[in-house]
Amino acid sequence: MGDWNLLGSILEEVHIHSTIVGKIWLTILFIFRMLVLGVAAEDVWDDEQSEFICNTEQPGCNNICYDKAFPISLIRYWVLQIIFVSSPSLVYMGHALYRLRALEKERQNRKAHLRAQLEDLEPMLEEHRRVERELRKLEEQKKVNKAPLRGSLLRTYVLHILTRSVVEVGFMIGQYLLYGFHMSPLYKCTRPPCPNTVDCFVSRPTEKTIFMVFMNSIAAVSLFLNILEIAHLGIKKIQKSLCGQPLWPGGPSEDQPSAYNSKKSSVVPP
């Protein structure tokens, strides 16, 4: 499981910048895919070549038949699936961190601007007291730790969900074309240099079948959550359009004028 540490730490950062449905998707990825694959599935497939026995003594026939029966190890296939499905999240995380730094920089610029205003205003003026109150609020706020899901960041988020959905479907179809949903205990091989039709026997076919169905079922659940998350974002977008409220509280949209340039702007929320 040590090999998953880097990917796990990256996805933990993605977890912070995800919606509630996205957090569920990441939990399923961690527990039901990465953990199960690392703890249980590897033990089921560790004998797939050593225990793949054919009823022939012809040199090379056993290896050729194994290559035909298992063009790619399902363990390696599932590892690739997890990596490729997780990769779009890295692009989104990079964009989210960029927006987060931009928000914090805007907040610091706003504080510097307010301090400069205080120096130029008379202490007894109402404008001086207003600027002082706004500056005090900024000073009391905690550091922004989550970028608001709006504008180009929202588009990146939706695009990364669509991309991982397409990748998920592609891997599910690929597994079906390679192995189907059932691991047969007997494989008949006719490839040269085998002299005739050779019977080859797969170890623990029932256990392998259970894991194949399980991993495909988890992939289907993940795909459903992707669709649900897009619907969730669409509903939030409609609510925003009807109510004129922000999609997610937490900061100004990057498509709107910045607080630094607007006299009527409010404090950038944490």
PDB file of C-alpha atoms in Angstrom:
ATOM      1  CA  MET A   1       0.000   0.000   0.000  1.00  0.00           C
ATOM      2  CA  GLY A   2       3.005   2.301   0.246  1.00  0.00           C
ATOM      3  CA  ASP A   3       2.870   2.799  -3.525  1.00  0.00           C
ATOM      4  CA  TRP A   4      -0.496   4.548  -3.103  1.00  0.00           C
ATOM      5  CA  ASN A   5       0.765   7.148  -0.612  1.00  0.00           C
ATOM      6  CA  LEU A   6       1.557   9.845  -3.186  1.00  0.00           C
ATOM      7  CA  LEU A   7      -1.746   9.463  -5.042  1.00  0.00           C
ATOM      8  CA  GLY A   8      -3.619   9.307  -1.748  1.00  0.00           C
ATOM      9  CA  SER A   9      -2.088  12.543  -0.442  1.00  0.00           C
ATOM     10  CA  ILE A  10      -2.928  14.333  -3.697  1.00  0.00           C
ATOM     11  CA  LEU A  11      -6.533  13.117  -3.629  1.00  0.00           C
ATOM     12  CA  GLU A  12      -6.865  14.275  -0.019  1.00  0.00           C
ATOM     13  CA  GLU A  13      -6.148  17.792  -1.272  1.00  0.00           C
ATOM     14  CA  VAL A  14      -8.777  17.329  -4.013  1.00  0.00           C
ATOM     15  CA  HIS A  15     -11.225  16.273  -1.261  1.00  0.00           C
ATOM     16  CA  ILE A  16     -11.015  19.777   0.265  1.00  0.00           C
ATOM     17  CA  HIS A  17     -12.060  21.452  -2.984  1.00  0.00           C
ATOM     18  CA  SER A  18     -14.877  19.024  -3.901  1.00  0.00           C
ATOM     19  CA  THR A  19     -18.641  19.095  -3.447  1.00  0.00           C
ATOM     20  CA  ILE A  20     -20.402  16.660  -1.102  1.00  0.00           C
ATOM     21  CA  VAL A  21     -20.995  14.200  -3.972  1.00  0.00           C
ATOM     22  CA  GLY A  22     -17.356  14.529  -4.998  1.00  0.00           C
ATOM     23  CA  LYS A  23     -16.298  13.702  -1.441  1.00  0.00           C
ATOM     24  CA  ILE A  24     -18.403  10.515  -1.563  1.00  0.00           C
ATOM     25  CA  TRP A  25     -16.774   9.596  -4.893  1.00  0.00           C
ATOM     26  CA  LEU A  26     -13.310  10.037  -3.392  1.00  0.00           C
ATOM     27  CA  THR A  27     -14.257   7.956  -0.337  1.00  0.00           C
ATOM     28  CA  ILE A  28     -15.365   5.096  -2.579  1.00  0.00           C
ATOM     29  CA  LEU A  29     -12.145   5.428  -4.568  1.00  0.00           C
ATOM     30  CA  PHE A  30     -10.051   5.199  -1.399  1.00  0.00           C
ATOM     31  CA  ILE A  31     -11.879   2.428   0.448  1.00  0.00           C
ATOM     32  CA  PHE A  32     -13.525   0.207  -2.152  1.00  0.00           C
ATOM     33  CA  ARG A  33     -10.924   0.451  -4.906  1.00  0.00           C
ATOM     34  CA  MET A  34      -7.458   1.377  -3.657  1.00  0.00           C
ATOM     35  CA  LEU A  35      -7.749  -0.354  -0.284  1.00  0.00           C
ATOM     36  CA  VAL A  36      -9.449  -3.513  -1.573  1.00  0.00           C
ATOM     37  CA  LEU A  37      -7.050  -3.704  -4.508  1.00  0.00           C
ATOM     38  CA  GLY A  38      -4.007  -3.345  -2.280  1.00  0.00           C
ATOM     39  CA  VAL A  39      -5.118  -5.594   0.583  1.00  0.00           C
ATOM     40  CA  ALA A  40      -7.177  -8.388  -0.966  1.00  0.00           C
ATOM     41  CA  ALA A  41      -7.165  -8.464  -4.763  1.00  0.00           C
ATOM     42  CA  GLU A  42      -3.389  -8.807  -5.159  1.00  0.00           C
ATOM     43  CA  ASP A  43      -3.424 -12.025  -3.117  1.00  0.00           C
ATOM     44  CA  VAL A  44      -6.071 -13.502  -5.407  1.00  0.00           C
ATOM     45  CA  TRP A  45      -4.058 -12.837  -8.573  1.00  0.00           C
ATOM     46  CA  ASP A  46      -0.527 -13.495  -7.323  1.00  0.00           C
ATOM     47  CA  ASP A  47      -0.668 -17.075  -8.630  1.00  0.00           C
ATOM     48  CA  GLU A  48      -2.345 -16.406 -11.962  1.00  0.00           C
ATOM     49  CA  GLN A  49       0.750 -17.421 -13.967  1.00  0.00           C
ATOM     50  CA  SER A  50       2.392 -19.915 -11.625  1.00  0.00           C
ATOM     51  CA  GLU A  51      -0.854 -21.888 -11.254  1.00  0.00           C
ATOM     52  CA  PHE A  52      -1.930 -21.590 -14.894  1.00  0.00           C
ATOM     53  CA  ILE A  53      -1.387 -25.223 -15.877  1.00  0.00           C
ATOM     54  CA  CYS A  54      -1.846 -26.737 -19.341  1.00  0.00           C
ATOM     55  CA  ASN A  55      -1.996 -30.474 -20.114  1.00  0.00           C
ATOM     56  CA  THR A  56       1.015 -30.459 -22.427  1.00  0.00           C
ATOM     57  CA  GLU A  57       4.781 -30.757 -22.148  1.00  0.00           C
ATOM     58  CA  GLN A  58       5.436 -28.778 -25.342  1.00  0.00           C
ATOM     59  CA  PRO A  59       8.092 -26.104 -24.563  1.00  0.00           C
ATOM     60  CA  GLY A  60       6.682 -22.570 -24.691  1.00  0.00           C
ATOM     61  CA  CYS A  61       3.063 -23.681 -25.027  1.00  0.00           C
ATOM     62  CA  ASN A  62       2.202 -22.832 -21.433  1.00  0.00           C
ATOM     63  CA  ASN A  63       3.538 -19.263 -21.731  1.00  0.00           C
ATOM     64  CA  ILE A  64       1.868 -18.682 -25.092  1.00  0.00           C
ATOM     65  CA  CYS A  65      -1.490 -19.881 -23.796  1.00  0.00           C
ATOM     66  CA  TYR A  66      -1.160 -17.738 -20.665  1.00  0.00           C
ATOM     67  CA  ASP A  67      -0.436 -14.681 -22.809  1.00  0.00           C
ATOM     68  CA  LYS A  68      -3.537 -15.421 -24.874  1.00  0.00           C
ATOM     69  CA  ALA A  69      -5.755 -16.023 -21.833  1.00  0.00           C
ATOM     70  CA  PHE A  70      -4.466 -12.998 -19.887  1.00  0.00           C
ATOM     71  CA  PRO A  71      -3.315 -10.288 -22.338  1.00  0.00           C
ATOM     72  CA  ILE A  72      -2.992  -7.971 -19.329  1.00  0.00           C
ATOM     73  CA  SER A  73      -3.100  -8.843 -15.660  1.00  0.00           C
ATOM     74  CA  LEU A  74      -6.352  -7.588 -14.172  1.00  0.00           C
ATOM     75  CA  ILE A  75      -4.465  -6.260 -11.144  1.00  0.00           C
ATOM     76  CA  ARG A  76      -2.334  -4.034 -13.384  1.00  0.00           C
ATOM     77  CA  TYR A  77      -5.419  -3.154 -15.414  1.00  0.00           C
ATOM     78  CA  TRP A  78      -7.254  -1.942 -12.301  1.00  0.00           C
ATOM     79  CA  VAL A  79      -4.199  -0.006 -11.128  1.00  0.00           C
ATOM     80  CA  LEU A  80      -4.103   1.772 -14.494  1.00  0.00           C
ATOM     81  CA  GLN A  81      -7.845   2.389 -14.228  1.00  0.00           C
ATOM     82  CA  ILE A  82      -7.478   4.078 -10.833  1.00  0.00           C
ATOM     83  CA  ILE A  83      -4.556   6.215 -12.035  1.00  0.00           C
ATOM     84  CA  PHE A  84      -6.268   7.347 -15.238  1.00  0.00           C
ATOM     85  CA  VAL A  85      -9.608   7.988 -13.515  1.00  0.00           C
ATOM     86  CA  SER A  86      -7.869  10.052 -10.825  1.00  0.00           C
ATOM     87  CA  SER A  87      -5.705  12.071 -13.238  1.00  0.00           C
ATOM     88  CA  PRO A  88      -8.369  14.664 -14.251  1.00  0.00           C
ATOM     89  CA  SER A  89      -8.690  15.576 -10.562  1.00  0.00           C
ATOM     90  CA  LEU A  90      -5.055  16.727 -10.584  1.00  0.00           C
ATOM     91  CA  VAL A  91      -5.831  19.312 -13.275  1.00  0.00           C
ATOM     92  CA  TYR A  92      -8.792  20.602 -11.287  1.00  0.00           C
ATOM     93  CA  MET A  93      -6.753  20.718  -8.085  1.00  0.00           C
ATOM     94  CA  GLY A  94      -4.071  22.801  -9.808  1.00  0.00           C
ATOM     95  CA  HIS A  95      -6.688  25.304 -10.982  1.00  0.00           C
ATOM     96  CA  ALA A  96      -8.311  25.407  -7.528  1.00  0.00           C
ATOM     97  CA  LEU A  97      -4.989  26.124  -5.806  1.00  0.00           C
ATOM     98  CA  TYR A  98      -4.275  28.875  -8.328  1.00  0.00           C
ATOM     99  CA  ARG A  99      -7.652  30.503  -7.578  1.00  0.00           C
ATOM    100  CA  LEU A 100      -7.031  30.099  -3.852  1.00  0.00           C
ATOM    101  CA  ARG A 101      -3.748  31.988  -4.079  1.00  0.00           C
ATOM    102  CA  ALA A 102      -5.419  34.668  -6.200  1.00  0.00           C
ATOM    103  CA  LEU A 103      -8.153  35.143  -3.569  1.00  0.00           C
ATOM    104  CA  GLU A 104      -5.625  35.435  -0.760  1.00  0.00           C
ATOM    105  CA  LYS A 105      -3.557  37.894  -2.771  1.00  0.00           C
ATOM    106  CA  GLU A 106      -6.669  39.979  -3.476  1.00  0.00           C
ATOM    107  CA  ARG A 107      -7.493  39.974   0.215  1.00  0.00           C
ATOM    108  CA  GLN A 108      -4.006  41.192   1.142  1.00  0.00           C
ATOM    109  CA  ASN A 109      -4.172  43.897  -1.547  1.00  0.00           C
ATOM    110  CA  ARG A 110      -7.519  45.017  -0.172  1.00  0.00           C
ATOM    111  CA  LYS A 111      -6.070  45.300   3.332  1.00  0.00           C
ATOM    112  CA  ALA A 112      -3.137  47.360   2.055  1.00  0.00           C
ATOM    113  CA  HIS A 113      -5.540  49.599   0.116  1.00  0.00           C
ATOM    114  CA  LEU A 114      -7.705  50.176   3.205  1.00  0.00           C
ATOM    115  CA  ARG A 115      -4.680  51.018   5.348  1.00  0.00           C
ATOM    116  CA  ALA A 116      -3.592  53.585   2.773  1.00  0.00           C
ATOM    117  CA  GLN A 117      -7.101  55.071   2.802  1.00  0.00           C
ATOM    118  CA  LEU A 118      -7.038  55.376   6.596  1.00  0.00           C
ATOM    119  CA  GLU A 119      -3.885  57.450   6.458  1.00  0.00           C
ATOM    120  CA  ASP A 120      -5.486  59.921   4.038  1.00  0.00           C
ATOM    121  CA  LEU A 121      -8.814  60.331   5.863  1.00  0.00           C
ATOM    122  CA  GLU A 122      -9.647  62.526   8.824  1.00  0.00           C
ATOM    123  CA  PRO A 123     -10.244  60.423  11.987  1.00  0.00           C
ATOM    124  CA  MET A 124     -13.650  61.950  12.700  1.00  0.00           C
ATOM    125  CA  LEU A 125     -15.150  61.391   9.250  1.00  0.00           C
ATOM    126  CA  GLU A 126     -17.812  58.720   8.696  1.00  0.00           C
ATOM    127  CA  GLU A 127     -15.810  57.362   5.767  1.00  0.00           C
ATOM    128  CA  HIS A 128     -12.832  56.839   8.114  1.00  0.00           C
ATOM    129  CA  ARG A 129     -14.970  54.785  10.504  1.00  0.00           C
ATOM    130  CA  ARG A 130     -16.408  52.724   7.627  1.00  0.00           C
ATOM    131  CA  VAL A 131     -12.943  51.900   6.286  1.00  0.00           C
ATOM    132  CA  GLU A 132     -11.758  51.088   9.797  1.00  0.00           C
ATOM    133  CA  ARG A 133     -14.643  48.647  10.322  1.00  0.00           C
ATOM    134  CA  GLU A 134     -13.970  46.941   7.001  1.00  0.00           C
ATOM    135  CA  LEU A 135     -10.268  46.637   7.776  1.00  0.00           C
ATOM    136  CA  ARG A 136     -11.060  45.184  11.201  1.00  0.00           C
ATOM    137  CA  LYS A 137     -13.261  42.533   9.596  1.00  0.00           C
ATOM    138  CA  LEU A 138     -10.478  41.617   7.199  1.00  0.00           C
ATOM    139  CA  GLU A 139      -8.012  41.323  10.069  1.00  0.00           C
ATOM    140  CA  GLU A 140     -10.366  39.039  12.017  1.00  0.00           C
ATOM    141  CA  GLN A 141     -10.981  36.699   9.111  1.00  0.00           C
ATOM    142  CA  LYS A 142      -9.172  33.396   8.857  1.00  0.00           C
ATOM    143  CA  LYS A 143      -7.098  32.527   5.836  1.00  0.00           C
ATOM    144  CA  VAL A 144      -9.124  31.350   2.829  1.00  0.00           C
ATOM    145  CA  ASN A 145      -8.738  27.555   2.523  1.00  0.00           C
ATOM    146  CA  LYS A 146     -11.242  26.755  -0.211  1.00  0.00           C
ATOM    147  CA  ALA A 147     -11.735  28.460  -3.550  1.00  0.00           C
ATOM    148  CA  PRO A 148     -15.379  29.256  -4.464  1.00  0.00           C
ATOM    149  CA  LEU A 149     -16.733  26.964  -7.161  1.00  0.00           C
ATOM    150  CA  ARG A 150     -17.667  29.543  -9.818  1.00  0.00           C
ATOM    151  CA  GLY A 151     -16.689  30.890 -13.189  1.00  0.00           C
ATOM    152  CA  SER A 152     -13.819  29.137 -14.930  1.00  0.00           C
ATOM    153  CA  LEU A 153     -13.162  26.971 -11.850  1.00  0.00           C
ATOM    154  CA  LEU A 154     -16.703  25.586 -12.064  1.00  0.00           C
ATOM    155  CA  ARG A 155     -16.186  24.859 -15.765  1.00  0.00           C
ATOM    156  CA  THR A 156     -12.928  23.063 -14.972  1.00  0.00           C
ATOM    157  CA  TYR A 157     -14.699  21.048 -12.276  1.00  0.00           C
ATOM    158  CA  VAL A 158     -17.486  19.935 -14.634  1.00  0.00           C
ATOM    159  CA  LEU A 159     -14.955  19.135 -17.379  1.00  0.00           C
ATOM    160  CA  HIS A 160     -12.885  16.981 -15.030  1.00  0.00           C
ATOM    161  CA  ILE A 161     -16.023  15.045 -13.991  1.00  0.00           C
ATOM    162  CA  LEU A 162     -16.957  14.439 -17.638  1.00  0.00           C
ATOM    163  CA  THR A 163     -13.400  13.365 -18.469  1.00  0.00           C
ATOM    164  CA  ARG A 164     -13.156  10.841 -15.650  1.00  0.00           C
ATOM    165  CA  SER A 165     -16.627   9.521 -16.585  1.00  0.00           C
ATOM    166  CA  VAL A 166     -15.492   8.875 -20.167  1.00  0.00           C
ATOM    167  CA  VAL A 167     -12.311   7.192 -18.896  1.00  0.00           C
ATOM    168  CA  GLU A 168     -14.355   5.067 -16.471  1.00  0.00           C
ATOM    169  CA  VAL A 169     -16.685   3.900 -19.238  1.00  0.00           C
ATOM    170  CA  GLY A 170     -13.709   3.136 -21.480  1.00  0.00           C
ATOM    171  CA  PHE A 171     -12.065   0.917 -18.857  1.00  0.00           C
ATOM    172  CA  MET A 172     -15.342  -0.853 -18.069  1.00  0.00           C
ATOM    173  CA  ILE A 173     -15.856  -1.647 -21.750  1.00  0.00           C
ATOM    174  CA  GLY A 174     -12.221  -2.711 -22.047  1.00  0.00           C
ATOM    175  CA  GLN A 175     -12.531  -5.168 -19.168  1.00  0.00           C
ATOM    176  CA  TYR A 176     -15.718  -6.615 -20.655  1.00  0.00           C
ATOM    177  CA  LEU A 177     -14.077  -7.097 -24.061  1.00  0.00           C
ATOM    178  CA  LEU A 178     -10.989  -8.718 -22.527  1.00  0.00           C
ATOM    179  CA  TYR A 179     -12.557 -10.961 -19.888  1.00  0.00           C
ATOM    180  CA  GLY A 180     -16.311 -10.449 -19.712  1.00  0.00           C
ATOM    181  CA  PHE A 181     -17.823 -10.800 -16.240  1.00  0.00           C
ATOM    182  CA  HIS A 182     -16.879 -14.419 -15.627  1.00  0.00           C
ATOM    183  CA  MET A 183     -13.553 -16.222 -15.237  1.00  0.00           C
ATOM    184  CA  SER A 184     -13.865 -19.682 -16.738  1.00  0.00           C
ATOM    185  CA  PRO A 185     -11.929 -22.441 -14.936  1.00  0.00           C
ATOM    186  CA  LEU A 186     -11.001 -24.027 -18.285  1.00  0.00           C
ATOM    187  CA  TYR A 187      -9.290 -22.276 -21.182  1.00  0.00           C
ATOM    188  CA  LYS A 188      -8.816 -24.067 -24.515  1.00  0.00           C
ATOM    189  CA  CYS A 189      -5.708 -22.914 -26.365  1.00  0.00           C
ATOM    190  CA  THR A 190      -4.864 -23.551 -30.022  1.00  0.00           C
ATOM    191  CA  ARG A 191      -1.939 -21.166 -30.540  1.00  0.00           C
ATOM    192  CA  PRO A 192       1.362 -22.459 -31.892  1.00  0.00           C
ATOM    193  CA  PRO A 193       3.695 -23.980 -30.787  1.00  0.00           C
ATOM    194  CA  CYS A 194       0.984 -26.053 -29.083  1.00  0.00           C
ATOM    195  CA  PRO A 195       0.586 -29.240 -31.173  1.00  0.00           C
ATOM    196  CA  ASN A 196      -3.217 -29.316 -30.882  1.00  0.00           C
ATOM    197  CA  THR A 197      -6.042 -27.950 -28.744  1.00  0.00           C
ATOM    198  CA  VAL A 198      -4.663 -27.722 -25.229  1.00  0.00           C
ATOM    199  CA  ASP A 199      -6.708 -27.553 -22.037  1.00  0.00           C
ATOM    200  CA  CYS A 200      -5.416 -24.967 -19.555  1.00  0.00           C
ATOM    201  CA  PHE A 201      -6.728 -24.561 -16.033  1.00  0.00           C
ATOM    202  CA  VAL A 202      -7.126 -21.255 -14.160  1.00  0.00           C
ATOM    203  CA  SER A 203      -6.568 -21.191 -10.409  1.00  0.00           C
ATOM    204  CA  ARG A 204      -9.346 -19.949  -8.104  1.00  0.00           C
ATOM    205  CA  PRO A 205     -11.747 -18.960 -10.931  1.00  0.00           C
ATOM    206  CA  THR A 206     -14.715 -18.364  -8.607  1.00  0.00           C
ATOM    207  CA  GLU A 207     -12.759 -15.976  -6.387  1.00  0.00           C
ATOM    208  CA  LYS A 208     -11.432 -14.152  -9.430  1.00  0.00           C
ATOM    209  CA  THR A 209     -14.961 -13.863 -10.834  1.00  0.00           C
ATOM    210  CA  ILE A 210     -16.203 -12.330  -7.569  1.00  0.00           C
ATOM    211  CA  PHE A 211     -13.488  -9.680  -7.662  1.00  0.00           C
ATOM    212  CA  MET A 212     -14.157  -8.930 -11.351  1.00  0.00           C
ATOM    213  CA  VAL A 213     -17.848  -8.356 -10.639  1.00  0.00           C
ATOM    214  CA  PHE A 214     -17.022  -6.335  -7.511  1.00  0.00           C
ATOM    215  CA  MET A 215     -14.553  -4.001  -9.247  1.00  0.00           C
ATOM    216  CA  ASN A 216     -16.910  -3.464 -12.175  1.00  0.00           C
ATOM    217  CA  SER A 217     -19.782  -2.762  -9.775  1.00  0.00           C
ATOM    218  CA  ILE A 218     -17.705  -0.160  -7.914  1.00  0.00           C
ATOM    219  CA  ALA A 219     -16.798   1.423 -11.250  1.00  0.00           C
ATOM    220  CA  ALA A 220     -20.518   1.589 -12.098  1.00  0.00           C
ATOM    221  CA  VAL A 221     -21.263   3.229  -8.727  1.00  0.00           C
ATOM    222  CA  SER A 222     -18.496   5.771  -9.350  1.00  0.00           C
ATOM    223  CA  LEU A 223     -19.940   6.508 -12.777  1.00  0.00           C
ATOM    224  CA  PHE A 224     -23.395   7.007 -11.247  1.00  0.00           C
ATOM    225  CA  LEU A 225     -21.922   9.430  -8.694  1.00  0.00           C
ATOM    226  CA  ASN A 226     -20.301  11.391 -11.529  1.00  0.00           C
ATOM    227  CA  ILE A 227     -23.682  11.756 -13.230  1.00  0.00           C
ATOM    228  CA  LEU A 228     -25.300  12.659  -9.897  1.00  0.00           C
ATOM    229  CA  GLU A 229     -22.661  15.320  -9.249  1.00  0.00           C
ATOM    230  CA  ILE A 230     -23.230  16.960 -12.627  1.00  0.00           C
ATOM    231  CA  ALA A 231     -26.978  16.998 -11.887  1.00  0.00           C
ATOM    232  CA  HIS A 232     -26.233  18.466  -8.442  1.00  0.00           C
ATOM    233  CA  LEU A 233     -24.146  21.249  -9.991  1.00  0.00           C
ATOM    234  CA  GLY A 234     -26.863  21.902 -12.577  1.00  0.00           C
ATOM    235  CA  ILE A 235     -29.511  22.289  -9.865  1.00  0.00           C
ATOM    236  CA  LYS A 236     -27.252  24.676  -7.936  1.00  0.00           C
ATOM    237  CA  LYS A 237     -26.677  26.680 -11.094  1.00  0.00           C
ATOM    238  CA  ILE A 238     -30.431  26.953 -11.707  1.00  0.00           C
ATOM    239  CA  GLN A 239     -30.990  28.034  -8.095  1.00  0.00           C
ATOM    240  CA  LYS A 240     -28.315  30.679  -8.504  1.00  0.00           C
ATOM    241  CA  SER A 241     -29.967  31.987 -11.669  1.00  0.00           C
ATOM    242  CA  LEU A 242     -33.412  32.116 -10.043  1.00  0.00           C
ATOM    243  CA  CYS A 243     -32.351  33.594  -6.713  1.00  0.00           C
ATOM    244  CA  GLY A 244     -29.388  35.661  -7.832  1.00  0.00           C
ATOM    245  CA  GLN A 245     -27.306  34.122  -5.041  1.00  0.00           C
ATOM    246  CA  PRO A 246     -23.756  32.751  -5.206  1.00  0.00           C
ATOM    247  CA  LEU A 247     -23.384  29.112  -6.158  1.00  0.00           C
ATOM    248  CA  TRP A 248     -21.212  28.456  -3.114  1.00  0.00           C
ATOM    249  CA  PRO A 249     -20.416  30.974  -0.413  1.00  0.00           C
ATOM    250  CA  GLY A 250     -16.789  31.583   0.252  1.00  0.00           C
ATOM    251  CA  GLY A 251     -15.461  34.253  -2.075  1.00  0.00           C
ATOM    252  CA  PRO A 252     -16.063  36.461  -5.092  1.00  0.00           C
ATOM    253  CA  SER A 253     -16.369  35.064  -8.572  1.00  0.00           C
ATOM    254  CA  GLU A 254     -13.335  35.511 -10.771  1.00  0.00           C
ATOM    255  CA  ASP A 255     -15.684  36.607 -13.548  1.00  0.00           C
ATOM    256  CA  GLN A 256     -16.932  39.520 -11.445  1.00  0.00           C
ATOM    257  CA  PRO A 257     -15.109  42.795 -10.651  1.00  0.00           C
ATOM    258  CA  SER A 258     -12.599  42.368  -7.833  1.00  0.00           C
ATOM    259  CA  ALA A 259     -13.150  43.801  -4.405  1.00  0.00           C
ATOM    260  CA  TYR A 260     -10.037  45.917  -4.788  1.00  0.00           C
ATOM    261  CA  ASN A 261     -11.421  47.813  -7.781  1.00  0.00           C
ATOM    262  CA  SER A 262     -14.990  48.222  -6.580  1.00  0.00           C
ATOM    263  CA  LYS A 263     -15.955  50.840  -4.034  1.00  0.00           C
ATOM    264  CA  LYS A 264     -19.088  48.915  -3.096  1.00  0.00           C
ATOM    265  CA  SER A 265     -17.409  45.529  -2.783  1.00  0.00           C
ATOM    266  CA  SER A 266     -17.728  43.627   0.446  1.00  0.00           C
ATOM    267  CA  VAL A 267     -15.041  41.860   2.393  1.00  0.00           C
ATOM    268  CA  VAL A 268     -13.671  38.760   0.711  1.00  0.00           C
ATOM    269  CA  PRO A 269     -15.042  35.939   2.874  1.00  0.00           C
ATOM    270  CA  PRO A 270     -12.802  33.183   4.077  1.00  0.00           C
TER     271      PRO A 270
END
